[in-house]
Short mmCIF file of C-alpha atoms in Angstrom, two decimals:
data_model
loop_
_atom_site.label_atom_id
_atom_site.label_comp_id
_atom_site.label_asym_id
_atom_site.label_seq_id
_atom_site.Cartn_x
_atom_site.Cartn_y
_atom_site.Cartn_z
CA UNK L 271 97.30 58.02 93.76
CA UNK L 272 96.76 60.51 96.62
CA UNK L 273 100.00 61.67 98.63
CA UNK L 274 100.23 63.79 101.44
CA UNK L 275 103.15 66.57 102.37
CA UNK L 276 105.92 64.94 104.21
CA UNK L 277 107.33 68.15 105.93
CA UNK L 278 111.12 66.64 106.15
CA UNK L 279 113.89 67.63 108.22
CA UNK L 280 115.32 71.28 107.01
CA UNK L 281 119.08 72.48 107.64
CA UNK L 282 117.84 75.60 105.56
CA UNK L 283 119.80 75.36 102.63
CA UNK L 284 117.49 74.88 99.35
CA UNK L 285 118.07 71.27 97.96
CA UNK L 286 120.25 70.99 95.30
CA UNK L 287 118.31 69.48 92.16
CA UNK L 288 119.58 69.18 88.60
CA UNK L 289 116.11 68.75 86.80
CA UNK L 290 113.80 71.17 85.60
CA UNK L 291 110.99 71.84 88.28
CA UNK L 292 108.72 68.96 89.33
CA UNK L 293 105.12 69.87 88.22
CA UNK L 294 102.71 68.56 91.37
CA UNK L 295 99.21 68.27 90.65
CA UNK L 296 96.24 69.20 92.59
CA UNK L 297 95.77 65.60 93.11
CA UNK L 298 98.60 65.08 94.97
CA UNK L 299 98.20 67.41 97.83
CA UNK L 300 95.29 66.47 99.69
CA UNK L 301 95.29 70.50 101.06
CA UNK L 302 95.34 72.27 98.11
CA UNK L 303 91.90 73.88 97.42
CA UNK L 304 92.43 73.92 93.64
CA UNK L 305 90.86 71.33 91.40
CA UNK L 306 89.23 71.79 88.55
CA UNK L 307 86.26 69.22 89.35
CA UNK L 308 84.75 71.60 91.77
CA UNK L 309 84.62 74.42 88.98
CA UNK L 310 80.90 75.09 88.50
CA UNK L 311 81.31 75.82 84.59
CA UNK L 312 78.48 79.26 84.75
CA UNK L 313 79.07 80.29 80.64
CA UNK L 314 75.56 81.85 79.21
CA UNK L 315 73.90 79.92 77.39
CA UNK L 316 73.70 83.32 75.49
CA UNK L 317 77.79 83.75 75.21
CA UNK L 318 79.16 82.65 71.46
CA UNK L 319 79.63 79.74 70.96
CA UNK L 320 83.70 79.69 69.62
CA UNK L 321 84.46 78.03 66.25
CA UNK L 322 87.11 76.06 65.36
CA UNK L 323 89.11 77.88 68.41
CA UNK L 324 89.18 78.29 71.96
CA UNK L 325 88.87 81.31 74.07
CA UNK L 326 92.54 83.21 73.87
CA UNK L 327 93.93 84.94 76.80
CA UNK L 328 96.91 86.90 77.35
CA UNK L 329 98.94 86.98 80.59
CA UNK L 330 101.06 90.30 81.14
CA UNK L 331 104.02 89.65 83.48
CA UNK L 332 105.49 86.79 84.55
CA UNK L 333 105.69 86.91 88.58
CA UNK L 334 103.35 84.74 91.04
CA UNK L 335 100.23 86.32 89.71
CA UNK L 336 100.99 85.65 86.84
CA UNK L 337 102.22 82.04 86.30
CA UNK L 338 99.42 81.32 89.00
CA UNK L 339 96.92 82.62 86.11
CA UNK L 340 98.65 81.31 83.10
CA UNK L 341 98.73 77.73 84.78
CA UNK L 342 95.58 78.14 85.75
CA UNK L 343 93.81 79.13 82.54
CA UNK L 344 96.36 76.43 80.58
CA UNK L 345 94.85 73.36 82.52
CA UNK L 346 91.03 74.97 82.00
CA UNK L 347 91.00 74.52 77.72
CA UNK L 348 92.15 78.38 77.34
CA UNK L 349 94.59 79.56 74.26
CA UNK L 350 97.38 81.15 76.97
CA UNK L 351 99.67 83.26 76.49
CA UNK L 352 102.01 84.69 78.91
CA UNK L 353 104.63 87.72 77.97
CA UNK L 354 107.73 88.56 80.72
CA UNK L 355 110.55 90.82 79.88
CA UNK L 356 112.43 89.52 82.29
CA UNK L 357 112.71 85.39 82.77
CA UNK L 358 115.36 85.84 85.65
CA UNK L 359 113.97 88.76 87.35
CA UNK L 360 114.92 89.12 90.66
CA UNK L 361 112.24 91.35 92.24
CA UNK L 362 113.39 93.46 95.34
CA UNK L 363 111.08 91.38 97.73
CA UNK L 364 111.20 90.04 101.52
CA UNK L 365 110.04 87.20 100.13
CA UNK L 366 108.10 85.55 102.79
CA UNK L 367 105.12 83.13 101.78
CA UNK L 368 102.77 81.59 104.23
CA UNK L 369 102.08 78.33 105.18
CA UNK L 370 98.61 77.99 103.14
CA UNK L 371 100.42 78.51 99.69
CA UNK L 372 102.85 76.49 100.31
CA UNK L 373 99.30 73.77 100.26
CA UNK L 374 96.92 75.58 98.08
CA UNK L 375 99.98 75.86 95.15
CA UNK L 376 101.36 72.62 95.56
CA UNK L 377 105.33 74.22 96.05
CA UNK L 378 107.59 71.98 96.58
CA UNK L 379 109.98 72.52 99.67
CA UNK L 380 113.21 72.53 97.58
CA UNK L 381 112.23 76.16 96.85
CA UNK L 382 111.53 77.39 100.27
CA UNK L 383 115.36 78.63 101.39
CA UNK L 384 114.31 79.22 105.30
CA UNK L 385 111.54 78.32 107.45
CA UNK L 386 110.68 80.79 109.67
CA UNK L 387 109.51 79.70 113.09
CA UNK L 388 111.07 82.83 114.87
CA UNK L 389 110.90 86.66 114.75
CA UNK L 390 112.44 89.49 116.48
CA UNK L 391 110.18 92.61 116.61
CA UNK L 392 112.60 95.15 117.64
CA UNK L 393 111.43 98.77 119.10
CA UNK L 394 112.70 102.28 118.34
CA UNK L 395 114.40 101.67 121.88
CA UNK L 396 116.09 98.25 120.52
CA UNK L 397 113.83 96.34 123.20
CA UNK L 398 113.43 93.04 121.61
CA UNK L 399 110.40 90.43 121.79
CA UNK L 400 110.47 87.30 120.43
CA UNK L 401 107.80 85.96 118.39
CA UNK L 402 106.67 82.13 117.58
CA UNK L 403 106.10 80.53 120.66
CA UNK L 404 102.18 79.85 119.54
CA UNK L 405 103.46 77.84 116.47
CA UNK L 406 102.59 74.36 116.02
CA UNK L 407 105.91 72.16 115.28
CA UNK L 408 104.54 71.76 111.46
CA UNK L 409 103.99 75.63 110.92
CA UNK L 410 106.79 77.88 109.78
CA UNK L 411 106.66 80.71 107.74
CA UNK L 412 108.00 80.27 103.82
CA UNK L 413 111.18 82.44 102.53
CA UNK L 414 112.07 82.08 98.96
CA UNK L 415 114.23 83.84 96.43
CA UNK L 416 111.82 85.62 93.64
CA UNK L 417 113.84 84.45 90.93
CA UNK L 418 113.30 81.00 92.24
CA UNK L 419 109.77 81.10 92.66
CA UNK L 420 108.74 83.06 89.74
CA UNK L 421 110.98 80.90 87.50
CA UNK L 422 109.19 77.81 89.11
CA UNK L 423 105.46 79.31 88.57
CA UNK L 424 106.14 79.76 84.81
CA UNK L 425 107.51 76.60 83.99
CA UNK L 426 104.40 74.96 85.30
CA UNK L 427 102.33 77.16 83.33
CA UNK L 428 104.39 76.22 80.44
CA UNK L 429 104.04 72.49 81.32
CA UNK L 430 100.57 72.63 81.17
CA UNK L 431 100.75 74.27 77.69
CA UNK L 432 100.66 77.64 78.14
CA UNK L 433 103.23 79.43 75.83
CA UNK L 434 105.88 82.00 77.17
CA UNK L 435 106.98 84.90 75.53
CA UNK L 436 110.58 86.65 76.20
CA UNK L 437 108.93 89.84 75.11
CA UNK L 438 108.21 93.27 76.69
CA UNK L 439 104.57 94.74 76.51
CA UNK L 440 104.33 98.33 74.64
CA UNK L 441 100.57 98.83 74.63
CA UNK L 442 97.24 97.16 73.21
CA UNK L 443 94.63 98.02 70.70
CA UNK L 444 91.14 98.41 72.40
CA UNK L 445 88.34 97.52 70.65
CA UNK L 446 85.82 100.03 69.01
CA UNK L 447 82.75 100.90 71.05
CA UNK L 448 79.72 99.61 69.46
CA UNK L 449 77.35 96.86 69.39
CA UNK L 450 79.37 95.14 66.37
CA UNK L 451 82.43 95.41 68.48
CA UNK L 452 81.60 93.82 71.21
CA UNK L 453 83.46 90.57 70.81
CA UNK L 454 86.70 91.73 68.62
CA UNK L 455 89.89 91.27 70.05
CA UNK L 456 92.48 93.58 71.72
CA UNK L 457 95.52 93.34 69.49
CA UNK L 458 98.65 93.67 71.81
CA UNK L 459 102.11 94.91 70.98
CA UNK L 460 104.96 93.83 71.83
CA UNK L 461 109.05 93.06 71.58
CA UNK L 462 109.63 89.75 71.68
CA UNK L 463 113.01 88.72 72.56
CA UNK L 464 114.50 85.44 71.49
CA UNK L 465 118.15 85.77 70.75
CA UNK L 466 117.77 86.15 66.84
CA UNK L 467 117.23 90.03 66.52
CA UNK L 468 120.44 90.56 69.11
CA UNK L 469 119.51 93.13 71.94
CA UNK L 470 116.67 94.81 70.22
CA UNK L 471 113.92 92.61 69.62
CA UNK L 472 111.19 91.87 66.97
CA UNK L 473 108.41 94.18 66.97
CA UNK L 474 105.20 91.65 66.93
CA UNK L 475 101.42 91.77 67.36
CA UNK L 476 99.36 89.51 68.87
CA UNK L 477 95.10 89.15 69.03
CA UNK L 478 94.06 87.77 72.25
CA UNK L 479 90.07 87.82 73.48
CA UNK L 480 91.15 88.46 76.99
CA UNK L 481 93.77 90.44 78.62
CA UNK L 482 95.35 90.02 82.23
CA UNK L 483 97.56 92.39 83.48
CA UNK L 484 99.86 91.00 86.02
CA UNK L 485 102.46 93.63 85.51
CA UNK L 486 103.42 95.13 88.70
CA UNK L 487 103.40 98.14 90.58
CA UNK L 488 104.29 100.29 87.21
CA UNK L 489 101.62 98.45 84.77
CA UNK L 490 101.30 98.87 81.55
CA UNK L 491 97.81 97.21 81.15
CA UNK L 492 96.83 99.63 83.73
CA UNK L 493 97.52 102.59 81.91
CA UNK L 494 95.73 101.14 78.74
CA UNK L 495 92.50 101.37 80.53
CA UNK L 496 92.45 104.71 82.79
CA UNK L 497 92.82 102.20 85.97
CA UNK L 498 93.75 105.23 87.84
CA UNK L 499 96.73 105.86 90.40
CA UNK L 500 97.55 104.69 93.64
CA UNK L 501 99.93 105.90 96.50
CA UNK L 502 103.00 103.55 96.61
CA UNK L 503 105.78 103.04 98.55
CA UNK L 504 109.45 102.74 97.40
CA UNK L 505 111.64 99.55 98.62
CA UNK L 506 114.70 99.11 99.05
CA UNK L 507 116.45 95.93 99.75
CA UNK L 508 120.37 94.42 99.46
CA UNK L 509 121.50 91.18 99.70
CA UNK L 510 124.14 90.72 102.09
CA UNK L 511 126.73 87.35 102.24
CA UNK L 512 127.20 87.01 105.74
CA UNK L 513 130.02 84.90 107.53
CA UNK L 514 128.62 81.34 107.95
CA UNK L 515 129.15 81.78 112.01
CA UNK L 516 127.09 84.59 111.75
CA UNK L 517 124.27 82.92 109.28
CA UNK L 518 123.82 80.67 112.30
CA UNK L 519 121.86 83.45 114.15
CA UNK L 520 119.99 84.10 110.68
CA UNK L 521 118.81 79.95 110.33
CA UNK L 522 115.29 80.15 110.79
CA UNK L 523 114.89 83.43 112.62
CA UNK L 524 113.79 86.51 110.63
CA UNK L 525 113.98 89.79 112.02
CA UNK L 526 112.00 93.15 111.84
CA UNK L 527 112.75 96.50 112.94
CA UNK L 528 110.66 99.51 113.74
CA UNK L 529 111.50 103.23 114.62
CA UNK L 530 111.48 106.65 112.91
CA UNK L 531 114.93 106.01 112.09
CA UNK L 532 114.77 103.07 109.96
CA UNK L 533 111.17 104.28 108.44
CA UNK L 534 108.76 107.14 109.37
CA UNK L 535 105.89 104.81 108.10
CA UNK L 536 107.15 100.88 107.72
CA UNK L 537 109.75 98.79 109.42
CA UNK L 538 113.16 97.51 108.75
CA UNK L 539 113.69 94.05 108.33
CA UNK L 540 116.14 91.19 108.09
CA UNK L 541 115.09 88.35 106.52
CA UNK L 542 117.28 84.85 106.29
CA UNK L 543 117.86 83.41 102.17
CA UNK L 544 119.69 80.06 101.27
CA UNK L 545 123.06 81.23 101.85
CA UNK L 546 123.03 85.16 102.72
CA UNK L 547 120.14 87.75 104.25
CA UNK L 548 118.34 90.15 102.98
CA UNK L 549 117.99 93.58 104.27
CA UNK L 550 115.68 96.16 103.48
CA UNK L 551 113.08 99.53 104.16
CA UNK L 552 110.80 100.86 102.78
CA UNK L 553 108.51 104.36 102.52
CA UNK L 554 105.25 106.14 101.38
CA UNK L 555 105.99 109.53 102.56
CA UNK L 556 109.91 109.82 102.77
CA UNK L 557 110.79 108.20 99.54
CA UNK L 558 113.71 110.63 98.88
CA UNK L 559 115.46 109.63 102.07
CA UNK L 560 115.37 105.54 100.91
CA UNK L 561 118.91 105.44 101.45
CA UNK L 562 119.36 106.70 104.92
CA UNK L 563 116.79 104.35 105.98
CA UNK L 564 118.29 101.56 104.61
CA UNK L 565 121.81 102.75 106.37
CA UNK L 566 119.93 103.06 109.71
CA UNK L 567 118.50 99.22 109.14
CA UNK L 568 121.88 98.14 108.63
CA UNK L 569 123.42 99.80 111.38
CA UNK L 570 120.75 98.57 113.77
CA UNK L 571 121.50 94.96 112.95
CA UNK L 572 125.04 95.66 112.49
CA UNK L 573 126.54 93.49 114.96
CA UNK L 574 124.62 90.30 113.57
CA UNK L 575 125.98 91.30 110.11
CA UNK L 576 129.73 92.54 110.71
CA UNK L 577 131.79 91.24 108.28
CA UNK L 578 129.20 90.74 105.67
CA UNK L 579 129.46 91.65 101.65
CA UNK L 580 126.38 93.53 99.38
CA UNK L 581 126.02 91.07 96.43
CA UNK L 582 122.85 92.79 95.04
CA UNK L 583 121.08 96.03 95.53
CA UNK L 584 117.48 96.06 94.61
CA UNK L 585 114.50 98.75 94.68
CA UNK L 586 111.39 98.75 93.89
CA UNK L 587 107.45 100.31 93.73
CA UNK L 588 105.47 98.76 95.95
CA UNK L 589 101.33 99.67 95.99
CA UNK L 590 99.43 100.75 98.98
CA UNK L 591 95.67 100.27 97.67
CA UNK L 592 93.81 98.96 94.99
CA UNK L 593 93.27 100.96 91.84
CA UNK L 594 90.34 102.89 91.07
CA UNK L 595 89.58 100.69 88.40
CA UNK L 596 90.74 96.93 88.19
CA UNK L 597 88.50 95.65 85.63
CA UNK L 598 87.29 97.63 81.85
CA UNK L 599 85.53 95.28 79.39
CA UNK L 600 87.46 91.91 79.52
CA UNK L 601 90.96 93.60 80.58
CA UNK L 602 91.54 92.86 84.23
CA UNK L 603 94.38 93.48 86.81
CA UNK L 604 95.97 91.18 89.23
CA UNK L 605 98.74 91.35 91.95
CA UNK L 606 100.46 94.46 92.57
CA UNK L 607 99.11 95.69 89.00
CA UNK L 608 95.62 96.11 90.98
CA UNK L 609 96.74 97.06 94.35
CA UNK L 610 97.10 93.92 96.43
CA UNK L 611 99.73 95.06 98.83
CA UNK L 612 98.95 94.45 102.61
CA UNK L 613 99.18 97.78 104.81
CA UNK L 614 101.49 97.12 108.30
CA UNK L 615 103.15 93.80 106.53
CA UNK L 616 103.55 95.12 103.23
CA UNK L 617 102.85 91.61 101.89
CA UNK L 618 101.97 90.86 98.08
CA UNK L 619 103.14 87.20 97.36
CA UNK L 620 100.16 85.05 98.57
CA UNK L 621 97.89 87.56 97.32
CA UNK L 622 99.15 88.43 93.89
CA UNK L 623 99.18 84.13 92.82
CA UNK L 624 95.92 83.66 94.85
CA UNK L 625 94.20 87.19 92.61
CA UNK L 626 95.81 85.90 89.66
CA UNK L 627 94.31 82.50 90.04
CA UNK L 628 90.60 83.52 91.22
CA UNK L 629 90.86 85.76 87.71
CA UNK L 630 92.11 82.87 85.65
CA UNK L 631 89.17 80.36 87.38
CA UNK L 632 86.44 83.67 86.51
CA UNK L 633 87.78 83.38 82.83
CA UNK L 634 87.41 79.36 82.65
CA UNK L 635 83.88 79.07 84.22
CA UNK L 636 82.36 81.84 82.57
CA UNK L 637 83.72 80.29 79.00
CA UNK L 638 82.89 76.96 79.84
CA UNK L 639 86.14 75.78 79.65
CA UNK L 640 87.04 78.21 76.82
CA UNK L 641 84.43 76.94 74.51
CA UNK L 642 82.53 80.99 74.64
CA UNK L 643 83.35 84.01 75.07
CA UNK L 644 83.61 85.69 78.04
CA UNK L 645 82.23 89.60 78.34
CA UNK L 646 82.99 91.97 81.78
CA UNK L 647 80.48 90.48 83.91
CA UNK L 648 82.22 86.77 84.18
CA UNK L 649 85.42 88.84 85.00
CA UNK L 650 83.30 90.98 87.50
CA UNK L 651 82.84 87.62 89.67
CA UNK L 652 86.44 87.63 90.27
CA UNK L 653 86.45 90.80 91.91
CA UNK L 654 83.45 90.40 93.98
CA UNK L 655 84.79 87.02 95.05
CA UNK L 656 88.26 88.78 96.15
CA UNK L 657 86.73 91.71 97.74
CA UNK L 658 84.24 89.50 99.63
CA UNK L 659 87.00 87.00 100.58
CA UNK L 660 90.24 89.63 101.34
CA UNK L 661 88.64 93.35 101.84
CA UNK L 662 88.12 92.37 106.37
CA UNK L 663 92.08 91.68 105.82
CA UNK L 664 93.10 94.70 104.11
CA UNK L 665 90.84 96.77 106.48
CA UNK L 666 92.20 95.39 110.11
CA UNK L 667 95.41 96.18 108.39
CA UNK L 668 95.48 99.48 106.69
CA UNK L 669 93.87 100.34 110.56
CA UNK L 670 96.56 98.62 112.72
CA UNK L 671 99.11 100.55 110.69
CA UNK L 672 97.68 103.84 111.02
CA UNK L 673 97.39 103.22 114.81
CA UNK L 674 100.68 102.56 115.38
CA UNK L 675 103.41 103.12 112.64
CA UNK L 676 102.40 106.71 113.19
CA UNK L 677 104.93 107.51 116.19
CA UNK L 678 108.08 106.04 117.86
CA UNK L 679 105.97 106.17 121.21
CA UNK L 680 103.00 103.96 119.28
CA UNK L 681 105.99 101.81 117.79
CA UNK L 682 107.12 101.36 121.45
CA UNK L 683 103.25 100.10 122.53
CA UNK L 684 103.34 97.86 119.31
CA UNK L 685 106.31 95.76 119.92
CA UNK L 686 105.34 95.87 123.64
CA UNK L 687 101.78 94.02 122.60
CA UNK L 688 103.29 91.60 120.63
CA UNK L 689 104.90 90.19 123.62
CA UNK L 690 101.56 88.91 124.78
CA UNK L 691 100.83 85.37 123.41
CA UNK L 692 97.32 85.67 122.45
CA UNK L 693 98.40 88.55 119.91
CA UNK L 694 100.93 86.40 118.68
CA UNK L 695 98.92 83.27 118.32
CA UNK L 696 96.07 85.91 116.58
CA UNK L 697 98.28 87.20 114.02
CA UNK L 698 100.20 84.21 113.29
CA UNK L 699 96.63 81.98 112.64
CA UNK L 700 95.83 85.20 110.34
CA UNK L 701 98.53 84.96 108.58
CA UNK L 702 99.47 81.27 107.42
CA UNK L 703 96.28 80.66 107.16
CA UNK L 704 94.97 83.93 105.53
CA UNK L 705 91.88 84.61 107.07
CA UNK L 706 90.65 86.98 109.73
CA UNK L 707 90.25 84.96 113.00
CA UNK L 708 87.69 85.33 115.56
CA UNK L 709 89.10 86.44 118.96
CA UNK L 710 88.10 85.84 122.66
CA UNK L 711 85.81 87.99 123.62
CA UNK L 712 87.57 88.41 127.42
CA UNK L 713 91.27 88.23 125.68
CA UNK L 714 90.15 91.35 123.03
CA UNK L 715 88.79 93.41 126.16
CA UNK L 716 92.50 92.46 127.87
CA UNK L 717 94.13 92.96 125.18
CA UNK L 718 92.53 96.57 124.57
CA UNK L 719 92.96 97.37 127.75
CA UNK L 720 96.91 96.35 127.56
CA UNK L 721 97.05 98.16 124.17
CA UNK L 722 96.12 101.51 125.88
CA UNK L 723 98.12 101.03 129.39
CA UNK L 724 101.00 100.31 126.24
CA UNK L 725 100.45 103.68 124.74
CA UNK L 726 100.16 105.95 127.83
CA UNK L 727 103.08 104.57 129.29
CA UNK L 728 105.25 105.17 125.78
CA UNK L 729 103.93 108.84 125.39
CA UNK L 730 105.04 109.60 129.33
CA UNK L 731 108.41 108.18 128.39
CA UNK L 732 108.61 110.19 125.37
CA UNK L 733 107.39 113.16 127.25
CA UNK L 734 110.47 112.63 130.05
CA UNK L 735 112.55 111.87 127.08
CA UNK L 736 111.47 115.22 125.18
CA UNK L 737 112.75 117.00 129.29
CA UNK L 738 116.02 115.33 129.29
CA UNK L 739 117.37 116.77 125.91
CA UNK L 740 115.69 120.00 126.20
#
């Protein structure tokens, strides 16, 4: 029977629950676009025909892209297999979701810590603007705990019978080029960890017909086939316990911070958890001076934090473009292992589950419900699907951040914009909703026209800035 999502009343402290995480169905969540009887199953006629087996995929890495695929390929007939060093990996990550995934993954709100339904953009300058007076009263903006989510996102998969591995991935066996190799499998290698062999392992293999790699920033798959580099930035993030008086300010208000002294080419940022904040940087071009930019990101917030107490420190690679290559025979990449990092926002959540599920729903059409093999071109649809769908996204991003992270005077014009309520109301729609909306015509020529009165009147301030200390 069909349910909808009862947003309830939120203090912002994640529900307490003593049971293993509820699996929700597609069924019921009457806005969640994923259900299996609207896959068009597309496998050639000409694909093999499996016998007495199903088509066998392996998953590589266990965060939202991930579980998303391994769930996803579980439910659609596929032999799944998912390998994660790390089951309680807590990846250095703002950790804001938005409100479509929340819908089109069927989370439930026990692991959403905060909802978001104000921001603080603050300029080099510390001028302030508050942002969220466009939201609706039902929209908010997710913030979750990795270690919660990922954790969540596996055991589904799990539910739905795909099997997890405690192992780490060393590297795979290609197959031979050649007509007669066409349809052999990759044999991975791994170290699979279960508590018998201590802290070292047991060496294993596994033969697989497809391969995933949903490994991260650093991947492993990637290197097996010559995806190619990317230029990454480094994060940095600590977890800070902050009076309760003070985590007040922090309840569903999330703050970011921009300036050459917090990062020459990001922001700062304080986001609110269950029960302490996290506060972080991050870099592409400075990644030696991490620390100093994470000191100056404390310091600006300082006042809203006195008193407070690191209980983690966490860093990490994040990537700032696809790879070259996301896709060699029937090994494909995912998530941050293929690039899917927003420019400006630096976001990867949404996008890693939603890359690892389009993959997983290639794989399951183009086998006919893992009844055939699959070859390159069913994975190939994936890709085209994603870059069709996401590549307007990346672009108005990657350009909005070269505009104006570039200077504390374009920083200055930035935060100043974001004041107006049509940008806000524009970027918010963007973002929960994940698509690139269609503006006013009249409000885009206003708004350009603010934009540039924004930027000459930050470069003459910098300019009688620049006489004053000379």
């Amino acid at each position: 029977m069909a349910s909808s999502i009862v947003f309830k009343s939120f203090t912002g402290l994640r529900h307490s629950s003593q049971e293993h995480p509820k699996v929700l169905h597609s069924h019921t969540n009457p806005i969640s676009s994923f259900s299996y009887s609207r896959f068009r199953i597309t496998a050639s006629k000409s694909s093999p025909k499996l016998q007495n087996r199903n088509l066998r995929v392996a998953v590589i890495g266990g965060g939202p892209a991930g579980g998303a695929a391994a769930e996803t390929l579980a439910k659609g007939g596929i032999e799944t297999y998912l390998i994660e060093r790390k089951l309680d990996n807590c990846k250095p990550c703002g950790g804001a979701i938005p409100l479509c995934m929340v819908g089109e993954f069927d989370l439930p709100l026990d692991i959403i810590d905060r909802r978001v339904t104000k921001m603080k953009m603050i300029s080099p300058s510390n001028v302030a603007v508050d942002i969220g007076r466009t939201l609706k009263p039902h929209e908010y903006i997710g913030m979750v705990r990795r270690e919660v989510l990922d954790a969540y996102l596996r055991e589904r998969a799990s539910t739905n019978g795909a099997k997890v591995i405690n192992g780490l991935f060393l590297k795979m066996d290609i197959p031979k080029k050649g007509s007669e190799n066409i349809n052999s499998p990759y044999v991975l290698h791994y170290t699979e960890y279960d508590g018998k062999k201590g802290g070292t392992g047991e060496r294993k293999t596994l033969e697989v017909d497809v391969v995933i790699g949903a490994d991260g920033a650093n991947s492993r798959v990637a290197k097996s086939i010559d995806a190619g580099d990317y230029d990454y930035a480094i994060a940095f993030q600590e977890r800070i316990k902050i009076p309760s008086d003070k985590m007040v300010y922090y309840e569903n208000l999330a703050e970011m911070y921009v300036g050459d002294d917090v990062s020459p080419d990001f922001y700062g940022w304080v986001f609110p958890k269950c029960d302490h904040v996290a506060v972080g940087t991050g870099t592409v071009t400075h990644k030696g001076d991490i620390k100093k930019f994470q000191l100056a990101t404390r310091n600006r917030a300082r006042d809203k934090i006195l008193g407070g107490k690191i209980i983690r420190v966490e860093a990490h690679p994040i990537p700032e473009h696809p790879r070259p290559r996301r896709l060699s025979g029937r090994v494909a990449l995912v998530g941050d292992a293929a690039g899917y990092v927003t420019k400006c926002s630096g976001e990867g959540i949404y996008f890693a589950a939603k890359s690892g599920r389009m993959c997983a729903e290639a794989i399951v059409e183009g086998s006919g419900n893992g009844k055939r093999m699959v070859d390159e071109s069913d994975l190939r649809k994936y890709l085209e699907k994603w870059d069709k769908t996401y590549w307007p996204t990346y672009k108005v991003l990657d350009v909005l951040q070269k505009v104006f992270y570039r200077s504390n005077p374009a920083r200055e014009a930035f935060v100043e914009m974001c004041a107006d309520e049509y940008v806000q109301k524009m970027t918010f729609d963007s973002y929960l909703y994940k698509r690139v909306v269609p503006g006013n015509p009249l409000e885009d020529l206003k708004l350009a026209v603010n934009t540039i009165g924004s930027l000459v009147r930050a470069n003459a301030l910098r300019r009688e800035m620049d006489k004053l200390s000379a």
